[in-house]
mmCIF file of C-alpha atoms and ligand atoms in Angstrom:
data_model
loop_
_atom_site.group_PDB
_atom_site.id
_atom_site.type_symbol
_atom_site.label_atom_id
_atom_site.label_comp_id
_atom_site.label_asym_id
_atom_site.label_seq_id
_atom_site.Cartn_x
_atom_site.Cartn_y
_atom_site.Cartn_z
ATOM 1 C CA MET A 1 -0.662 -0.153 0.546
ATOM 2 C CA LYS A 2 1.223 4.039 -0.711
ATOM 3 C CA GLN A 3 0.663 5.659 2.023
ATOM 4 C CA ILE A 4 1.414 9.238 0.969
ATOM 5 C CA VAL A 5 2.964 12.428 3.812
ATOM 6 C CA LEU A 6 2.640 16.008 2.083
ATOM 7 C CA VAL A 7 4.935 18.348 4.205
ATOM 8 C CA VAL A 8 3.501 21.954 3.750
ATOM 9 C CA GLY A 9 4.017 25.065 5.990
ATOM 10 C CA ALA A 10 5.774 28.861 4.611
ATOM 11 C CA SER A 11 8.796 29.784 3.367
ATOM 12 C CA GLY A 12 11.835 29.072 5.210
ATOM 13 C CA VAL A 13 9.795 27.014 9.003
ATOM 14 C CA GLY A 14 12.162 24.310 8.266
ATOM 15 C CA LYS A 15 11.031 21.275 6.653
ATOM 16 C CA ASP A 16 13.818 20.565 3.839
ATOM 17 C CA THR A 17 16.059 20.846 7.320
ATOM 18 C CA LEU A 18 13.256 18.377 9.084
ATOM 19 C CA LEU A 19 13.163 15.477 6.538
ATOM 20 C CA LYS A 20 16.501 15.947 5.726
ATOM 21 C CA GLU A 21 17.807 14.936 9.571
ATOM 22 C CA ALA A 22 14.855 12.357 9.370
ATOM 23 C CA GLN A 23 15.684 10.580 6.668
ATOM 24 C CA ASN A 24 19.410 10.025 8.299
ATOM 25 C CA LYS A 25 17.331 8.390 10.600
ATOM 26 C CA MET A 26 15.044 6.443 9.220
ATOM 27 C CA SER A 27 14.136 4.525 5.728
ATOM 28 C CA PHE A 28 11.377 5.518 4.725
ATOM 29 C CA ASN A 29 11.053 7.261 1.243
ATOM 30 C CA PHE A 30 11.687 10.219 1.019
ATOM 31 C CA VAL A 31 10.796 12.131 -2.354
ATOM 32 C CA LYS A 32 12.907 14.452 -4.363
ATOM 33 C CA ARG A 33 12.114 16.968 -6.359
ATOM 34 C CA TYR A 34 12.313 18.812 -9.927
ATOM 35 C CA ILE A 35 13.345 22.016 -9.322
ATOM 36 C CA THR A 36 14.297 24.228 -11.803
ATOM 37 C CA ARG A 37 16.737 26.124 -9.498
ATOM 38 C CA GLU A 38 20.356 24.162 -7.314
ATOM 39 C CA PRO A 39 19.483 22.553 -4.446
ATOM 40 C CA ASP A 40 21.452 24.784 -1.458
ATOM 41 C CA LYS A 41 22.858 22.530 1.276
ATOM 42 C CA ASN A 42 19.739 21.356 3.267
ATOM 43 C CA GLU A 43 17.652 20.102 -0.100
ATOM 44 C CA GLN A 44 18.929 17.210 -1.622
ATOM 45 C CA ASN A 45 16.421 18.244 -5.699
ATOM 46 C CA TYR A 46 17.059 16.869 -8.991
ATOM 47 C CA TYR A 47 17.800 20.564 -10.960
ATOM 48 C CA VAL A 48 15.788 20.485 -14.120
ATOM 49 C CA GLU A 49 16.428 23.237 -17.094
ATOM 50 C CA GLU A 50 13.178 25.463 -17.289
ATOM 51 C CA ASN A 51 13.090 23.882 -21.251
ATOM 52 C CA ALA A 52 13.115 20.090 -19.885
ATOM 53 C CA PHE A 53 11.067 20.417 -17.118
ATOM 54 C CA GLU A 54 8.662 22.011 -19.409
ATOM 55 C CA VAL A 55 8.909 18.986 -22.265
ATOM 56 C CA LEU A 56 9.076 16.626 -18.588
ATOM 57 C CA LYS A 57 5.236 18.791 -17.566
ATOM 58 C CA ASN A 58 4.057 18.541 -21.105
ATOM 59 C CA SER A 59 4.505 13.987 -20.996
ATOM 60 C CA ASP A 60 3.086 13.798 -17.881
ATOM 61 C CA PHE A 61 5.895 13.149 -16.367
ATOM 62 C CA PHE A 62 4.879 14.631 -12.532
ATOM 63 C CA ILE A 63 1.852 14.148 -10.720
ATOM 64 C CA SER A 64 1.876 17.795 -9.652
ATOM 65 C CA SER A 65 3.861 20.539 -10.409
ATOM 66 C CA TRP A 66 3.801 24.376 -8.821
ATOM 67 C CA GLU A 67 5.182 27.320 -9.158
ATOM 68 C CA ALA A 68 7.023 28.904 -6.115
ATOM 69 C CA HIS A 69 8.730 32.593 -6.407
ATOM 70 C CA ASN A 70 9.943 31.965 -9.718
ATOM 71 C CA ASN A 71 10.680 28.670 -9.555
ATOM 72 C CA LYS A 72 9.058 25.669 -10.680
ATOM 73 C CA TYR A 73 9.111 22.853 -9.053
ATOM 74 C CA GLY A 74 7.300 19.019 -9.605
ATOM 75 C CA ILE A 75 6.833 15.499 -7.941
ATOM 76 C CA SER A 76 7.383 13.353 -10.751
ATOM 77 C CA LYS A 77 4.941 9.649 -10.353
ATOM 78 C CA ASN A 78 7.935 7.033 -10.837
ATOM 79 C CA GLN A 79 9.091 7.621 -7.809
ATOM 80 C CA ILE A 80 6.229 6.731 -5.097
ATOM 81 C CA LYS A 81 6.662 3.564 -3.734
ATOM 82 C CA ASP A 82 5.083 1.222 -1.167
ATOM 83 C CA GLY A 83 5.184 1.908 1.987
ATOM 84 C CA LEU A 84 5.402 5.451 3.665
ATOM 85 C CA ASN A 85 6.595 8.442 0.781
ATOM 86 C CA ILE A 86 7.401 11.813 2.489
ATOM 87 C CA ILE A 87 7.518 14.753 0.212
ATOM 88 C CA SER A 88 7.586 17.703 0.692
ATOM 89 C CA ILE A 89 5.193 20.487 -1.788
ATOM 90 C CA SER A 90 3.104 23.384 -1.989
ATOM 91 C CA ARG A 91 -0.363 24.131 0.212
ATOM 92 C CA GLY A 92 -2.000 24.393 -3.449
ATOM 93 C CA ALA A 93 -0.130 21.103 -4.282
ATOM 94 C CA ILE A 94 -1.959 19.103 -1.459
ATOM 95 C CA LYS A 95 -5.396 18.523 -4.006
ATOM 96 C CA ASP A 96 -3.435 16.473 -6.560
ATOM 97 C CA PHE A 97 -2.275 13.855 -4.507
ATOM 98 C CA GLU A 98 -5.677 14.120 -2.525
ATOM 99 C CA THR A 99 -7.443 12.703 -5.759
ATOM 100 C CA ASN A 100 -4.699 10.190 -6.980
ATOM 101 C CA PHE A 101 -3.350 8.694 -3.249
ATOM 102 C CA GLN A 102 -6.299 6.513 -0.909
ATOM 103 C CA ASN A 103 -4.125 7.243 2.217
ATOM 104 C CA VAL A 104 -3.008 10.746 2.313
ATOM 105 C CA ILE A 105 -1.996 12.702 5.879
ATOM 106 C CA THR A 106 -0.268 17.105 5.862
ATOM 107 C CA ILE A 107 1.828 17.414 8.326
ATOM 108 C CA GLU A 108 1.824 21.692 8.365
ATOM 109 C CA VAL A 109 5.207 22.656 10.129
ATOM 110 C CA THR A 110 4.670 26.105 11.202
ATOM 111 C CA LEU A 111 6.361 28.960 13.154
ATOM 112 C CA PRO A 112 6.115 32.456 14.916
ATOM 113 C CA LYS A 113 6.558 34.970 12.562
ATOM 114 C CA ASP A 114 9.747 36.421 14.659
ATOM 115 C CA VAL A 115 11.340 32.853 14.666
ATOM 116 C CA LEU A 116 10.972 32.906 11.182
ATOM 117 C CA TYR A 117 12.174 36.036 10.210
ATOM 118 C CA GLU A 118 15.429 34.511 12.590
ATOM 119 C CA ARG A 119 15.574 31.390 10.529
ATOM 120 C CA LEU A 120 15.173 33.483 6.679
ATOM 121 C CA LYS A 121 18.249 36.011 8.201
ATOM 122 C CA ASN A 122 20.187 33.366 8.805
ATOM 123 C CA ARG A 123 19.479 31.122 6.150
ATOM 124 C CA ALA A 124 20.727 33.651 4.120
ATOM 125 C CA ARG A 125 19.524 32.738 0.742
ATOM 126 C CA GLU A 126 17.319 35.686 -0.006
ATOM 127 C CA SER A 127 18.108 39.585 0.264
ATOM 128 C CA GLU A 128 16.338 41.503 3.313
ATOM 129 C CA GLU A 129 13.510 42.806 0.979
ATOM 130 C CA GLU A 130 12.370 39.833 -0.380
ATOM 131 C CA ILE A 131 12.560 37.826 3.172
ATOM 132 C CA ILE A 132 9.964 41.278 3.990
ATOM 133 C CA ASN A 133 8.176 39.460 1.346
ATOM 134 C CA ARG A 134 7.985 36.111 2.285
ATOM 135 C CA LEU A 135 6.821 37.290 5.968
ATOM 136 C CA ASN A 136 3.925 39.874 4.529
ATOM 137 C CA ARG A 137 3.013 37.018 2.233
ATOM 138 C CA VAL A 138 -0.859 36.076 4.078
ATOM 139 C CA TYR A 139 -1.718 32.723 3.550
ATOM 140 C CA GLU A 140 -5.152 30.693 3.385
ATOM 141 C CA LYS A 141 -5.803 28.551 6.117
ATOM 142 C CA ILE A 142 -4.695 24.946 4.515
ATOM 143 C CA VAL A 143 -7.193 22.603 3.601
ATOM 144 C CA ALA A 144 -6.675 19.011 3.943
ATOM 145 C CA LYS A 145 -8.565 15.818 4.285
ATOM 146 C CA ASN A 146 -5.924 14.893 7.122
ATOM 147 C CA LEU A 147 -4.050 17.784 8.747
ATOM 148 C CA ILE A 148 -1.544 17.815 11.720
ATOM 149 C CA TYR A 149 0.053 20.821 12.719
ATOM 150 C CA PHE A 150 3.809 20.562 13.872
ATOM 151 C CA ASP A 151 5.787 23.269 15.740
ATOM 152 C CA ASN A 152 9.185 23.777 15.093
ATOM 153 C CA SER A 153 10.087 26.802 17.299
ATOM 154 C CA GLN A 154 12.576 23.976 19.596
ATOM 155 C CA ASN A 155 16.062 23.893 18.848
ATOM 156 C CA LEU A 156 16.817 20.968 15.610
ATOM 157 C CA LYS A 157 17.396 18.549 17.431
ATOM 158 C CA THR A 158 14.942 18.373 19.970
ATOM 159 C CA SER A 159 12.715 19.208 16.806
ATOM 160 C CA THR A 160 13.039 15.888 14.559
ATOM 161 C CA LYS A 161 12.500 14.063 17.393
ATOM 162 C CA LYS A 162 9.164 14.970 17.545
ATOM 163 C CA PHE A 163 9.068 14.857 13.649
ATOM 164 C CA VAL A 164 10.271 11.567 13.413
ATOM 165 C CA GLU A 165 8.217 10.044 16.583
ATOM 166 C CA ILE A 166 4.831 11.351 14.399
ATOM 167 C CA LEU A 167 5.709 9.922 11.497
ATOM 168 C CA ASN A 168 6.736 6.213 13.080
ATOM 169 C CA GLU A 169 2.922 6.974 14.492
ATOM 170 C CA ILE A 170 1.879 7.406 11.325
ATOM 171 C CA LYS A 171 3.754 4.289 9.980
ATOM 172 C CA ASN A 172 2.104 2.091 12.644
ATOM 173 C CA LYS A 173 -1.184 3.463 12.632
HETATM 174 N N1 LIG B 1 15.289 23.832 14.308
HETATM 175 C C1 LIG B 1 15.955 23.826 14.120
HETATM 176 N N2 LIG B 1 15.894 25.304 14.835
HETATM 177 C C2 LIG B 1 16.853 26.020 13.861
HETATM 178 N N3 LIG B 1 17.071 26.214 13.224
HETATM 179 C C3 LIG B 1 16.267 24.904 12.608
HETATM 180 C C4 LIG B 1 15.506 24.541 12.507
HETATM 181 N N4 LIG B 1 15.268 23.950 11.036
HETATM 182 C C5 LIG B 1 15.037 24.567 9.925
HETATM 183 N N5 LIG B 1 16.816 25.637 10.406
HETATM 184 C C6 LIG B 1 16.513 26.262 9.702
HETATM 185 O O1 LIG B 1 16.007 27.796 8.753
HETATM 186 C C7 LIG B 1 16.649 27.919 8.183
HETATM 187 C C8 LIG B 1 15.208 27.319 6.956
HETATM 188 O O2 LIG B 1 14.617 26.407 6.690
HETATM 189 P P1 LIG B 1 14.350 24.837 5.914
HETATM 190 O O3 LIG B 1 15.475 26.144 4.075
HETATM 191 O O4 LIG B 1 14.636 23.820 5.483
HETATM 192 O O5 LIG B 1 12.731 25.611 5.447
HETATM 193 P P2 LIG B 1 11.924 25.075 3.850
HETATM 194 O O6 LIG B 1 10.852 25.006 4.343
HETATM 195 O O7 LIG B 1 12.413 24.015 3.680
HETATM 196 O O8 LIG B 1 12.587 26.827 3.176
HETATM 197 P P3 LIG B 1 12.133 26.481 1.435
HETATM 198 O O9 LIG B 1 10.482 26.586 1.534
HETATM 199 O O10 LIG B 1 11.877 28.011 1.378
HETATM 200 O O11 LIG B 1 12.427 25.796 1.026
HETATM 201 C C9 LIG B 1 17.418 26.711 7.849
HETATM 202 O O12 LIG B 1 18.883 27.567 7.776
HETATM 203 C C10 LIG B 1 17.183 26.136 8.621
HETATM 204 O O13 LIG B 1 19.174 25.290 8.542
#
């Protein structure tokens, strides 16, 4: 049986970091994304040029694809395996998975705004202006069939431990 765990949340809340840490501790299928930008150190993505991305998209290679912050993202069909599949996606893509799979759980990673600001600043991937734009983005409430909230404001070790526990609980349900 294919089980899908979607990880969503505002830019900088720590989705990729939590996934990378959890990946070191468990053997579930952590699904890589196709992205039209080169990965930073917390990510393990397939980098594809924009033209190649469009070719893949038009040949029905993706379950879901979306655009965020001027980059294109896609999840390929061939990566979903039997067992637990864990995927970091945009909230707008939740429906694509809920339509295609029966067993879908969504984890929304959250942070208080002041902590998010510090994390984005320390990550130093965006300019101050881009960071402020990200913080001011108004997100609508997430609509998902099975939604779990995960607060990532504790230190990485504590948060990772909690995150791993949640994934194991989902697996053992
Ligand atoms: N629990 C934590 N404690 C301290 N720092 C953290 C924690 N989780 C993540 N970080 C740091 O916060 C920053 C943002 O994390 P990350 O890049 O994983 O976010 P993201 O949600 O994947 O963002 P995006 O959607 O923009 O890719 C990184 O610099 C990361 O090292």
